[in-house]
Short mmCIF file of C-alpha atoms and ligand atoms in Angstrom, two decimals:
data_model
loop_
_atom_site.label_atom_id
_atom_site.label_comp_id
_atom_site.label_asym_id
_atom_site.label_seq_id
_atom_site.Cartn_x
_atom_site.Cartn_y
_atom_site.Cartn_z
CA MET Y 1011 2.33 -80.73 64.46
CA LEU Y 1012 2.61 -77.94 66.96
CA GLN Y 1013 4.85 -78.88 70.19
CA VAL Y 1014 4.96 -76.20 72.94
CA LYS Y 1015 7.81 -77.09 75.11
CA ASN Y 1016 7.91 -75.70 78.77
CA ILE Y 1017 7.12 -72.35 77.65
CA VAL Y 1018 7.59 -69.31 80.53
CA LYS Y 1019 6.84 -65.87 80.38
CA TYR Y 1020 7.45 -63.04 82.59
CA TYR Y 1021 5.78 -59.47 82.37
CA GLY Y 1022 8.24 -57.95 84.64
CA ASN Y 1023 7.92 -59.72 87.80
CA ASN Y 1024 4.65 -61.16 86.95
CA LYS Y 1025 4.71 -64.65 85.47
CA ALA Y 1026 1.83 -64.87 83.00
CA VAL Y 1027 2.85 -68.25 81.53
CA ASP Y 1028 4.22 -70.78 84.16
CA ASN Y 1029 6.00 -73.95 82.32
CA LEU Y 1030 3.41 -74.82 79.58
CA SER Y 1031 3.71 -77.59 77.38
CA PHE Y 1032 1.16 -79.29 74.90
CA GLU Y 1033 1.18 -80.84 71.32
CA VAL Y 1034 -1.23 -80.38 68.94
CA LYS Y 1035 -1.41 -82.78 66.04
CA ASP Y 1036 -2.44 -82.74 62.42
CA GLY Y 1037 -6.16 -82.65 62.29
CA GLU Y 1038 -6.72 -82.33 65.96
CA ILE Y 1039 -8.56 -79.57 67.56
CA PHE Y 1040 -7.37 -78.29 70.94
CA GLY Y 1041 -9.02 -76.15 73.64
CA LEU Y 1042 -7.09 -73.76 75.51
CA LEU Y 1043 -9.12 -72.61 78.35
CA GLY Y 1044 -8.89 -70.16 81.23
CA GLU Y 1045 -10.21 -67.22 83.17
CA ASN Y 1046 -9.55 -63.70 82.17
CA GLY Y 1047 -5.90 -62.98 82.62
CA ALA Y 1048 -5.13 -66.74 83.01
CA GLY Y 1049 -2.60 -66.61 80.12
CA LYS Y 1050 -3.91 -67.57 76.78
CA THR Y 1051 -3.18 -64.48 74.82
CA THR Y 1052 0.14 -64.48 75.87
CA THR Y 1053 0.50 -68.03 75.04
CA PHE Y 1054 -1.06 -67.64 71.58
CA ARG Y 1055 1.54 -64.31 71.08
CA ILE Y 1056 4.82 -66.54 71.83
CA ILE Y 1057 3.14 -69.50 69.45
CA MET Y 1058 2.85 -67.01 66.60
CA GLY Y 1059 6.19 -65.75 67.20
CA LEU Y 1060 4.85 -62.01 68.07
CA LEU Y 1061 6.02 -62.34 71.67
CA GLU Y 1062 9.52 -64.01 72.94
CA ALA Y 1063 9.13 -66.43 75.84
CA THR Y 1064 11.14 -66.05 78.72
CA GLU Y 1065 12.09 -69.75 78.35
CA GLY Y 1066 11.06 -72.91 76.38
CA GLU Y 1067 10.30 -73.14 72.64
CA VAL Y 1068 7.57 -73.63 70.01
CA LEU Y 1069 8.04 -76.03 67.15
CA LEU Y 1070 5.75 -76.02 63.84
CA ASP Y 1071 6.43 -79.48 62.07
CA GLY Y 1072 9.93 -79.73 63.78
CA LYS Y 1073 10.92 -75.95 62.92
CA HIS Y 1074 11.47 -72.99 65.61
CA ILE Y 1075 8.78 -70.42 64.87
CA ASN Y 1076 10.09 -67.43 63.12
CA TYR Y 1077 9.08 -64.92 60.57
CA SER Y 1078 9.67 -67.40 57.73
CA ILE Y 1079 7.10 -69.81 58.70
CA THR Y 1080 4.48 -67.18 60.45
CA ASP Y 1081 2.72 -67.58 56.92
CA LYS Y 1082 1.66 -71.27 57.73
CA ILE Y 1083 -0.32 -70.13 60.61
CA GLY Y 1084 -4.04 -68.35 60.63
CA PHE Y 1085 -5.01 -66.22 63.53
CA VAL Y 1086 -8.90 -65.26 64.52
CA THR Y 1087 -9.14 -62.72 67.38
CA GLU Y 1088 -11.68 -61.74 69.71
CA GLU Y 1089 -11.13 -58.08 68.46
CA ARG Y 1090 -11.81 -57.25 64.82
CA SER Y 1091 -8.67 -56.36 62.80
CA LEU Y 1092 -10.20 -55.62 59.58
CA LEU Y 1093 -9.49 -52.71 57.20
CA THR Y 1094 -13.02 -51.55 57.02
CA LYS Y 1095 -12.63 -49.24 54.30
CA MET Y 1096 -11.51 -51.64 52.01
CA THR Y 1097 -14.23 -53.94 50.15
CA VAL Y 1098 -13.87 -57.81 51.00
CA LYS Y 1099 -12.05 -58.82 48.06
CA GLU Y 1100 -9.48 -56.01 48.44
CA GLN Y 1101 -9.26 -57.12 52.16
CA ILE Y 1102 -8.86 -60.69 51.49
CA VAL Y 1103 -6.35 -60.17 48.23
CA PHE Y 1104 -4.19 -57.96 50.42
CA TYR Y 1105 -4.22 -60.80 53.19
CA GLY Y 1106 -3.65 -63.52 50.74
CA ILE Y 1107 -0.42 -61.55 49.10
CA LEU Y 1108 1.09 -60.99 52.58
CA LYS Y 1109 1.00 -64.59 53.19
CA GLY Y 1110 2.54 -65.42 49.83
CA MET Y 1111 -0.36 -66.29 47.47
CA LYS Y 1112 -0.91 -65.40 43.92
CA GLU Y 1113 -3.67 -63.13 43.36
CA SER Y 1114 -5.53 -65.58 40.75
CA LYS Y 1115 -5.43 -68.23 43.32
CA ILE Y 1116 -6.73 -66.05 46.10
CA GLU Y 1117 -9.91 -64.68 44.30
CA GLU Y 1118 -10.78 -68.54 43.47
CA GLU Y 1119 -10.51 -69.42 47.21
CA LEU Y 1120 -12.30 -66.31 47.95
CA LYS Y 1121 -15.32 -67.20 45.77
CA LYS Y 1122 -15.31 -70.67 47.32
CA TRP Y 1123 -15.38 -69.48 50.98
CA LEU Y 1124 -17.79 -66.72 50.42
CA LYS Y 1125 -20.31 -69.38 49.04
CA GLU Y 1126 -19.45 -71.68 52.17
CA PHE Y 1127 -20.67 -68.56 54.33
CA GLN Y 1128 -23.67 -67.84 52.00
CA ILE Y 1129 -22.26 -64.03 51.17
CA GLU Y 1130 -21.51 -64.55 47.55
CA SER Y 1131 -22.94 -61.04 46.68
CA TYR Y 1132 -20.93 -59.42 49.39
CA GLU Y 1133 -17.46 -59.72 47.48
CA ASN Y 1134 -17.36 -55.69 46.36
CA ARG Y 1135 -18.86 -54.35 49.22
CA LYS Y 1136 -16.90 -52.16 51.83
CA ILE Y 1137 -16.37 -54.00 55.14
CA LYS Y 1138 -17.40 -51.13 57.13
CA GLU Y 1139 -21.09 -51.74 55.54
CA LEU Y 1140 -21.19 -55.46 56.60
CA SER Y 1141 -23.00 -56.39 60.08
CA LYS Y 1142 -20.98 -57.66 62.81
CA GLY Y 1143 -21.51 -61.16 62.29
CA ASN Y 1144 -20.48 -60.95 58.50
CA GLN Y 1145 -17.71 -58.99 59.42
CA GLN Y 1146 -16.65 -62.10 61.72
CA LYS Y 1147 -16.77 -64.46 58.69
CA ILE Y 1148 -14.46 -61.92 56.48
CA GLN Y 1149 -12.16 -61.81 59.57
CA PHE Y 1150 -12.10 -65.66 59.54
CA ILE Y 1151 -11.94 -65.97 55.65
CA SER Y 1152 -8.75 -63.47 55.66
CA ALA Y 1153 -7.21 -66.00 58.64
CA ILE Y 1154 -7.76 -69.09 56.34
CA ILE Y 1155 -7.23 -68.13 52.85
CA HIS Y 1156 -3.82 -69.64 52.83
CA HIS Y 1157 -4.96 -73.15 54.27
CA PRO Y 1158 -2.83 -72.52 56.88
CA LYS Y 1159 -1.18 -75.67 58.74
CA LEU Y 1160 -1.92 -74.20 62.33
CA LEU Y 1161 -5.04 -72.02 63.15
CA ILE Y 1162 -5.52 -70.25 66.25
CA LEU Y 1163 -9.41 -69.56 67.29
CA ASP Y 1164 -9.70 -67.22 69.87
CA GLU Y 1165 -13.46 -66.63 70.49
CA PRO Y 1166 -14.20 -67.14 67.14
CA PHE Y 1167 -17.81 -67.18 67.39
CA THR Y 1168 -18.49 -64.07 68.87
CA GLY Y 1169 -21.29 -61.86 67.49
CA LEU Y 1170 -22.44 -64.83 65.17
CA ASP Y 1171 -25.95 -66.22 65.07
CA PRO Y 1172 -26.45 -69.77 65.55
CA ILE Y 1173 -26.91 -70.64 62.10
CA ASN Y 1174 -23.57 -68.82 61.34
CA VAL Y 1175 -21.69 -70.67 64.12
CA GLU Y 1176 -22.97 -73.85 62.55
CA LEU Y 1177 -21.31 -72.51 59.01
CA MET Y 1178 -18.08 -71.56 60.61
CA LYS Y 1179 -18.04 -75.12 62.42
CA LYS Y 1180 -18.35 -76.92 59.11
CA ALA Y 1181 -15.56 -74.51 57.88
CA ILE Y 1182 -13.35 -75.41 60.92
CA PHE Y 1183 -13.65 -79.02 60.43
CA LYS Y 1184 -13.09 -78.90 56.79
CA LEU Y 1185 -9.76 -77.64 57.66
CA GLN Y 1186 -9.39 -79.95 60.44
CA LYS Y 1187 -9.97 -82.77 57.71
CA GLU Y 1188 -7.05 -81.22 55.68
CA GLY Y 1189 -5.02 -81.96 58.55
CA CYS Y 1190 -4.58 -78.31 60.08
CA SER Y 1191 -3.66 -78.23 63.69
CA ILE Y 1192 -6.42 -76.07 65.51
CA ILE Y 1193 -6.36 -74.24 68.74
CA PHE Y 1194 -9.54 -73.07 70.18
CA SER Y 1195 -10.16 -70.65 72.94
CA SER Y 1196 -13.51 -69.80 74.55
CA HIS Y 1197 -15.41 -68.98 77.30
CA GLN Y 1198 -18.58 -70.73 76.21
CA MET Y 1199 -17.88 -74.18 77.35
CA GLU Y 1200 -20.49 -75.55 75.16
CA HIS Y 1201 -18.34 -74.81 72.13
CA ILE Y 1202 -15.38 -76.36 73.52
CA GLU Y 1203 -17.34 -79.20 74.75
CA ASN Y 1204 -18.56 -80.38 71.08
CA PHE Y 1205 -15.32 -79.13 69.46
CA CYS Y 1206 -12.35 -80.27 71.37
CA GLU Y 1207 -11.04 -83.77 72.07
CA LYS Y 1208 -8.04 -82.14 73.97
CA LEU Y 1209 -7.78 -79.34 76.32
CA ILE Y 1210 -5.91 -77.62 78.80
CA ILE Y 1211 -7.22 -75.40 81.62
CA LEU Y 1212 -4.83 -72.60 82.59
CA VAL Y 1213 -4.92 -71.00 86.05
CA LYS Y 1214 -2.23 -68.00 86.49
CA GLY Y 1215 -0.54 -69.58 83.51
CA LYS Y 1216 -0.19 -73.07 84.82
CA ALA Y 1217 -2.01 -75.96 83.48
CA ILE Y 1218 -4.32 -77.33 86.15
CA VAL Y 1219 -6.11 -79.67 83.96
CA ASP Y 1220 -4.71 -81.23 81.11
CA GLY Y 1221 -5.74 -84.20 78.66
CA TYR Y 1222 -8.52 -85.83 76.65
CA VAL Y 1223 -12.22 -84.54 77.33
CA LYS Y 1224 -13.41 -87.88 77.79
CA ASP Y 1225 -10.66 -88.95 80.24
CA ILE Y 1226 -10.93 -85.47 82.37
CA LYS Y 1227 -14.72 -86.56 82.75
CA LYS Y 1228 -13.98 -89.89 83.69
CA GLU Y 1229 -11.49 -88.75 86.26
CA TYR Y 1230 -13.74 -85.97 87.59
CA LYS Y 1231 -15.97 -88.86 88.86
CA LYS Y 1232 -18.55 -86.56 89.78
CA LYS Y 1233 -22.34 -87.28 87.99
CA ASN Y 1234 -25.59 -85.79 87.72
CA ILE Y 1235 -29.09 -87.66 87.82
CA LEU Y 1236 -31.73 -85.88 85.84
CA ILE Y 1237 -35.31 -86.98 87.73
CA ARG Y 1238 -38.99 -85.91 86.51
CA GLY Y 1239 -41.39 -87.35 88.57
CA GLU Y 1240 -44.25 -86.97 91.01
CA ASP Y 1241 -43.92 -87.00 94.99
CA LEU Y 1242 -40.17 -87.47 94.94
CA PRO Y 1243 -38.79 -88.08 98.51
CA LEU Y 1244 -36.42 -85.31 98.32
CA LYS Y 1245 -35.59 -85.05 101.85
CA GLU Y 1246 -34.49 -88.78 101.86
CA ILE Y 1247 -32.53 -88.40 98.57
CA GLU Y 1248 -30.29 -85.23 100.38
CA LYS Y 1249 -29.50 -87.54 103.30
CA ILE Y 1250 -27.92 -90.16 100.99
CA LYS Y 1251 -24.18 -90.37 101.71
CA GLY Y 1252 -22.44 -89.32 98.36
CA VAL Y 1253 -25.36 -86.99 97.41
CA ILE Y 1254 -23.91 -83.36 96.85
CA SER Y 1255 -26.80 -81.42 96.18
CA VAL Y 1256 -30.54 -81.62 94.63
CA THR Y 1257 -31.80 -78.47 92.82
CA LYS Y 1258 -35.26 -78.15 91.09
CA GLN Y 1259 -34.35 -77.05 87.08
CA LYS Y 1260 -37.51 -76.32 85.50
CA ASP Y 1261 -39.84 -79.14 85.71
CA GLU Y 1262 -37.28 -81.71 86.85
CA TYR Y 1263 -34.57 -82.13 89.65
CA GLU Y 1264 -30.85 -82.48 88.95
CA VAL Y 1265 -29.28 -84.51 91.64
CA LYS Y 1266 -25.57 -84.03 91.90
CA ILE Y 1267 -23.50 -87.42 93.21
CA GLU Y 1268 -19.86 -88.19 94.32
CA ASN Y 1269 -19.94 -90.79 91.80
CA GLU Y 1270 -21.58 -93.14 89.44
CA ASN Y 1271 -22.05 -95.83 92.63
CA ILE Y 1272 -24.56 -93.65 94.39
CA ALA Y 1273 -27.11 -93.58 91.18
CA SER Y 1274 -28.52 -97.03 92.20
CA LYS Y 1275 -28.92 -95.78 95.71
CA VAL Y 1276 -30.86 -92.86 94.45
CA PHE Y 1277 -32.90 -95.17 92.02
CA THR Y 1278 -34.03 -97.25 95.17
CA LYS Y 1279 -35.46 -94.45 96.87
CA ILE Y 1280 -37.55 -93.51 93.74
CA LYS Y 1281 -38.37 -96.75 92.02
CA ASN Y 1282 -41.82 -96.84 93.74
CA CYS Y 1283 -42.75 -93.26 92.47
CA ASN Y 1284 -44.48 -92.21 89.50
CA ILE Y 1285 -40.90 -91.32 87.26
CA THR Y 1286 -40.94 -90.15 83.72
CA LYS Y 1287 -37.38 -89.44 83.63
CA TYR Y 1288 -34.17 -91.07 85.11
CA ASP Y 1289 -31.16 -90.02 83.20
CA VAL Y 1290 -27.48 -90.24 84.75
CA THR Y 1291 -25.43 -87.81 82.76
CA GLU Y 1292 -21.64 -86.76 82.68
CA PRO Y 1293 -20.67 -83.67 84.43
CA THR Y 1294 -20.39 -80.70 81.98
CA LEU Y 1295 -16.92 -79.18 81.13
CA ASN Y 1296 -18.51 -75.94 82.51
CA GLU Y 1297 -19.08 -78.00 86.05
CA ILE Y 1298 -15.45 -79.08 85.67
CA PHE Y 1299 -14.19 -75.69 84.90
CA ILE Y 1300 -15.81 -73.91 87.59
CA ALA Y 1301 -14.77 -77.04 90.26
CA LYS Y 1302 -11.33 -76.88 89.32
CA VAL Y 1303 -10.63 -73.28 89.00
CA GLY Y 1304 -12.24 -72.71 92.03
CA GLU Y 1305 -10.34 -75.43 93.83
CA VAL Y 1306 -7.10 -73.44 92.89
CA HIS Y 1307 -8.56 -70.39 94.52
CA GLU Y 1308 -9.44 -71.60 97.93
P1 ATP T 1701 -8.46 -62.92 78.63
O1 ATP T 1701 -9.31 -63.94 78.79
O2 ATP T 1701 -8.98 -61.72 79.75
O3 ATP T 1701 -8.46 -62.62 77.49
P2 ATP T 1701 -5.85 -64.02 79.01
O4 ATP T 1701 -6.05 -65.28 79.39
O5 ATP T 1701 -5.52 -63.88 77.35
O6 ATP T 1701 -7.23 -63.34 79.41
P3 ATP T 1701 -3.35 -62.69 79.05
O7 ATP T 1701 -3.76 -61.64 78.47
O8 ATP T 1701 -2.45 -63.41 78.35
O9 ATP T 1701 -4.44 -63.41 79.63
O10 ATP T 1701 -2.84 -62.00 80.22
C1 ATP T 1701 -1.77 -63.10 81.28
C2 ATP T 1701 -1.27 -62.13 82.30
O11 ATP T 1701 -0.44 -61.41 81.86
C3 ATP T 1701 -2.02 -61.11 83.26
O12 ATP T 1701 -2.00 -61.06 84.22
C4 ATP T 1701 -1.97 -59.89 82.17
O13 ATP T 1701 -2.14 -58.69 83.01
C5 ATP T 1701 -0.62 -60.14 82.30
N1 ATP T 1701 -0.21 -59.22 80.84
C6 ATP T 1701 -0.72 -59.47 79.63
N2 ATP T 1701 -0.27 -58.66 78.56
C7 ATP T 1701 0.66 -57.80 79.27
C8 ATP T 1701 1.68 -56.79 78.93
N3 ATP T 1701 1.75 -56.33 77.57
N4 ATP T 1701 2.26 -56.01 80.05
C9 ATP T 1701 2.33 -56.73 81.19
N5 ATP T 1701 1.39 -57.40 81.41
C10 ATP T 1701 0.95 -58.10 80.80
#
């Protein structure tokens, strides 16, 4: 289990991380979200022991993170950090040895992962000859070849097509099943939405939203109604107290409401129309992110 306890980080007078605390249990996927400059990378660097926090501490399985346990951590960055003149095998063997693995074990694992990612024939290809997406897969394999206890994924799906995103998700779920604690960061909310149970949204280094995704959505209260139908009394719907907005989206309307009690009032207005869809949905994480981060900036 990873425990981040009250970390603070100053760069000069700039407080980049402001009393941040969270826990990621074994086998849990945790989302760390925030706009550009919110403090995510700084937090990751502190967790990995690459940067010293001004205050606070980070524990992995009860131990302070230092050089001796960094080989229990895997990190996939947004930027590529591959040695492009090497072949895939040379690269992975190099990383595996740095993590304290035996060469025979590295080769065995490598074969397994290349198969998983459907790039078995690339073992002896130079990294620089691979496409961006395939380089990203190699970067991922480098980070997890040693079956880390903690895996930090910073925009891991960059450059991957939808099929390869699914392959990588499958691989991440495999590690989750092994009990790996996973921290995931992405600006693409749909990935966070179907990946993380728990999350934090950072604004200027401070957690402004913190908890389980299902609870965050419940607390947010606002809902959306999707309606498809003919001759809908849109003006009347707009006037209902508790209706925030009515917008057309392709062949249907989205009605944003303050809370679920308003849904029946909207329904009363349209029940005699020719409706082919009436669906009350949860707000998306994207909506919550924009609303919550926006509130802080107001
Ligand atoms: P992004 O989504 O753009 O990658 P981030 O959430 O990872 O952003 P950080 O890179 O952690 O944000 O930056 C947090 C704050 O710390 C910013 O105000 C940034 O300018 C500042 N900062 C980051 N690295 C340094 C550094 N090495 N020296 C001084 N200030 C820094």
